[in-house]
C-alpha positions as a LaTeX table, in Angstrom:
\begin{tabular}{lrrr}
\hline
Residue & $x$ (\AA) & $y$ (\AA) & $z$ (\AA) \\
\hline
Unk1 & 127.62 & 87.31 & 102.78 \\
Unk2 & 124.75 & 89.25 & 101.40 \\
Unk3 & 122.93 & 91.41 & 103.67 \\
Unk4 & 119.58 & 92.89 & 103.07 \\
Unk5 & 117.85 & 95.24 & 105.53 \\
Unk6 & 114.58 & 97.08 & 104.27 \\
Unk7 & 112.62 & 100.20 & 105.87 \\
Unk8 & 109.76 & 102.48 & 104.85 \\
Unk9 & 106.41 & 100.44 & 105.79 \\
Unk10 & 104.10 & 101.56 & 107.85 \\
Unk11 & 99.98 & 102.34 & 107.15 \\
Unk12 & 98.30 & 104.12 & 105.05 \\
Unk13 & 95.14 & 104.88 & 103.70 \\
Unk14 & 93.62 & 103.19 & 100.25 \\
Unk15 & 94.73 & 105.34 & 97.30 \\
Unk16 & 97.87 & 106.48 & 98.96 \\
Unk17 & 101.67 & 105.69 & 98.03 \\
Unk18 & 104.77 & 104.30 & 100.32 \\
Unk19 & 108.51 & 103.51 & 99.56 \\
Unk20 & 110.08 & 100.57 & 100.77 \\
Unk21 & 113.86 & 100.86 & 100.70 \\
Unk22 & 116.50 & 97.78 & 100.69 \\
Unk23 & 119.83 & 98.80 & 102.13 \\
Unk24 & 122.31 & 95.90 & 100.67 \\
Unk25 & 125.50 & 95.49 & 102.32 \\
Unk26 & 128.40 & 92.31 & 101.92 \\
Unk27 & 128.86 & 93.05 & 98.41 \\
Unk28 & 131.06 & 95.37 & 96.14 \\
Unk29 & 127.93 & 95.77 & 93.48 \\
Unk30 & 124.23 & 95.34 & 93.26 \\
Unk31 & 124.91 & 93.81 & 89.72 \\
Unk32 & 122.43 & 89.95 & 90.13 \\
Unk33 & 118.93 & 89.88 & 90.33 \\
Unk34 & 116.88 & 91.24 & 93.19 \\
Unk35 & 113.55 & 91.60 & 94.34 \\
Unk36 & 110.83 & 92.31 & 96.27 \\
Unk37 & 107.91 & 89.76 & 97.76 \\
Unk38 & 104.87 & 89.61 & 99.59 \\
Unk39 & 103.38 & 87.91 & 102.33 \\
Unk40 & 100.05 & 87.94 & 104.04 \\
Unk41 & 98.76 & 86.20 & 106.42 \\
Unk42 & 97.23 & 82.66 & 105.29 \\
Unk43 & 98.67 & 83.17 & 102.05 \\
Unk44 & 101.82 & 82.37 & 100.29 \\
Unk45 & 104.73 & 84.84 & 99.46 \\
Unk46 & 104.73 & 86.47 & 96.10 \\
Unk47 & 106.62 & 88.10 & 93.96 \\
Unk48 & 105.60 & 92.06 & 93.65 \\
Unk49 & 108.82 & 93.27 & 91.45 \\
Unk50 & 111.72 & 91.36 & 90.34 \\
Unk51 & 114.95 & 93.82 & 88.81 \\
Unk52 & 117.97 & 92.15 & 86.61 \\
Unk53 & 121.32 & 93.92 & 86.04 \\
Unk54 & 120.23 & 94.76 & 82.40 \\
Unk55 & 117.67 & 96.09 & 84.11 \\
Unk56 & 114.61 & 94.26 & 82.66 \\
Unk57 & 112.28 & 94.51 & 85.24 \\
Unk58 & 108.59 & 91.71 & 86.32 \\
Unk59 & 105.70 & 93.14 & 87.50 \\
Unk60 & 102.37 & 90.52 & 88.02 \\
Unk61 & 99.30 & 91.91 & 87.05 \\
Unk62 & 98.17 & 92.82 & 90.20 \\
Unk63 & 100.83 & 95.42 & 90.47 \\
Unk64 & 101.31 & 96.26 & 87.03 \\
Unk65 & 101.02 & 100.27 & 86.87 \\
Unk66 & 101.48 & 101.28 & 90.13 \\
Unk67 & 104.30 & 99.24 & 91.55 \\
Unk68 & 107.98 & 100.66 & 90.09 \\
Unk69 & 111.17 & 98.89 & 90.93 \\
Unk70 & 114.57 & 100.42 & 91.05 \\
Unk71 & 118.02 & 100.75 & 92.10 \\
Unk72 & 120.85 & 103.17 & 93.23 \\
Unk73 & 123.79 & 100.86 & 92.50 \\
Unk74 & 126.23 & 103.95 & 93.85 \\
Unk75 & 124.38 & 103.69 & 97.00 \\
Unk76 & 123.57 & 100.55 & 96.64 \\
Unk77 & 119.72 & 100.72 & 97.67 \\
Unk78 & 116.64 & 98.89 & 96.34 \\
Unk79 & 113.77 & 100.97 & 96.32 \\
Unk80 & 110.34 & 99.98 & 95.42 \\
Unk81 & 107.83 & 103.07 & 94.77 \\
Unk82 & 104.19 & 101.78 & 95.72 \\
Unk83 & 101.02 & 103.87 & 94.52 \\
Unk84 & 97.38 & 103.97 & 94.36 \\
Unk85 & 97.88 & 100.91 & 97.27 \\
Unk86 & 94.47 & 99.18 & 98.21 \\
Unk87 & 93.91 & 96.96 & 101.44 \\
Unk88 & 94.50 & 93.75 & 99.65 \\
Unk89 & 98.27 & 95.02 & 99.81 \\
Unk90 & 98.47 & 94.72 & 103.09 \\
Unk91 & 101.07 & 92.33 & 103.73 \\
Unk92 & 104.74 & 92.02 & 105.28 \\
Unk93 & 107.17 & 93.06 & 102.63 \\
Unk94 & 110.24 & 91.46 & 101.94 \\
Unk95 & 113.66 & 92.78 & 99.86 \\
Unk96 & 115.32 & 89.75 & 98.07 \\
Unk97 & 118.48 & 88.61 & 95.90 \\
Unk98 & 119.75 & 85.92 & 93.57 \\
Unk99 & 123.10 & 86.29 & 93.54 \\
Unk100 & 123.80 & 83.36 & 91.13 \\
Unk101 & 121.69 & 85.18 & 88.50 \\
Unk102 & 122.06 & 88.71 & 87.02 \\
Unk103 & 119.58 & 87.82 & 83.39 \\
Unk104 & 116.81 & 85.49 & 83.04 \\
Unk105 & 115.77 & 86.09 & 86.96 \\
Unk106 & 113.12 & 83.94 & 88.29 \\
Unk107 & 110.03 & 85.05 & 90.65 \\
Unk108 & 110.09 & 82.39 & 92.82 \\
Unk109 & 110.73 & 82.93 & 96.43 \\
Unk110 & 112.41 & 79.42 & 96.62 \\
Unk111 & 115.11 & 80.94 & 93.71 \\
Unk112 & 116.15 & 84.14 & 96.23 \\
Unk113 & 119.45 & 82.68 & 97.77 \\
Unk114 & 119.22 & 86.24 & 100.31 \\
Unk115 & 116.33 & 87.60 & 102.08 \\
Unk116 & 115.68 & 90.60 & 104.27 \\
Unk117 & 113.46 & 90.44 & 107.80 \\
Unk118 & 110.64 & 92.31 & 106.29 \\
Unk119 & 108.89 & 95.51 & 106.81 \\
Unk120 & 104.99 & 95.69 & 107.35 \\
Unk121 & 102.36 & 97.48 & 105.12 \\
Unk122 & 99.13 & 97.91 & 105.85 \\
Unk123 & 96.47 & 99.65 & 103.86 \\
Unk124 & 93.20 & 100.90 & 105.40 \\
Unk125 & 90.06 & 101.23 & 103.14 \\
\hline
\end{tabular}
């Protein structure tokens, strides 16, 4: 049983940068697709950064350039590095796996078979 817990939200001001982190625990290696999503309030969740074991890594648009994802597979951590954040970022912030995919992973939420409880960003203009 996969286990995802994630930390490092909190606010900030427009402009500034946060790292979420995604401890992962039930599993010998970080080796299938993972992610992270968004959610805000009213809206649906999103995909912000999807990571496959090659690793080939998704950004959308609206992240593109200052969203990086990335892994410590010896620690087994997910990070995501967020920069230049605006308030339409604001939004709870959730880690996410596929285990039954390592290429070819998908962006959908309803394709995660793991999710963590969230961790809240909020960015102040």
């Amino acid at each position: 049983q996969v286990q995802l817990v994630e930390s490092g939200g909190g606010s900030v001001q427009a402009g500034g940068s946060l790292r979420l982190s995604c401890a992962v625990s039930g599993t010998p290696e970080m080796n299938y697709c993972m992610g992270w999503f968004r959610q805000a309030p009213g809206k649906k969740r999103e995909a912000v950064a999807i990571i496959s074991k090659t690793p080939r890594t998704f950004y959308p648009d609206s992240v593109k350039g200052r969203f990086t994802i990335s892994r410590d597979t010896a620690k087994n951590i997910l990070y995501l590095q967020m920069s230049s954040l605006k308030p339409e970022d604001t939004a709870m912030y959730y880690c996410a796996a596929d285990s039954r995919r390592q290429i070819d992973c998908g962006s959908e939420p309803s394709l995660q078979n793991y999710w963590g409880r969230g961790t809240q960003v909020t960015v102040s203009s």
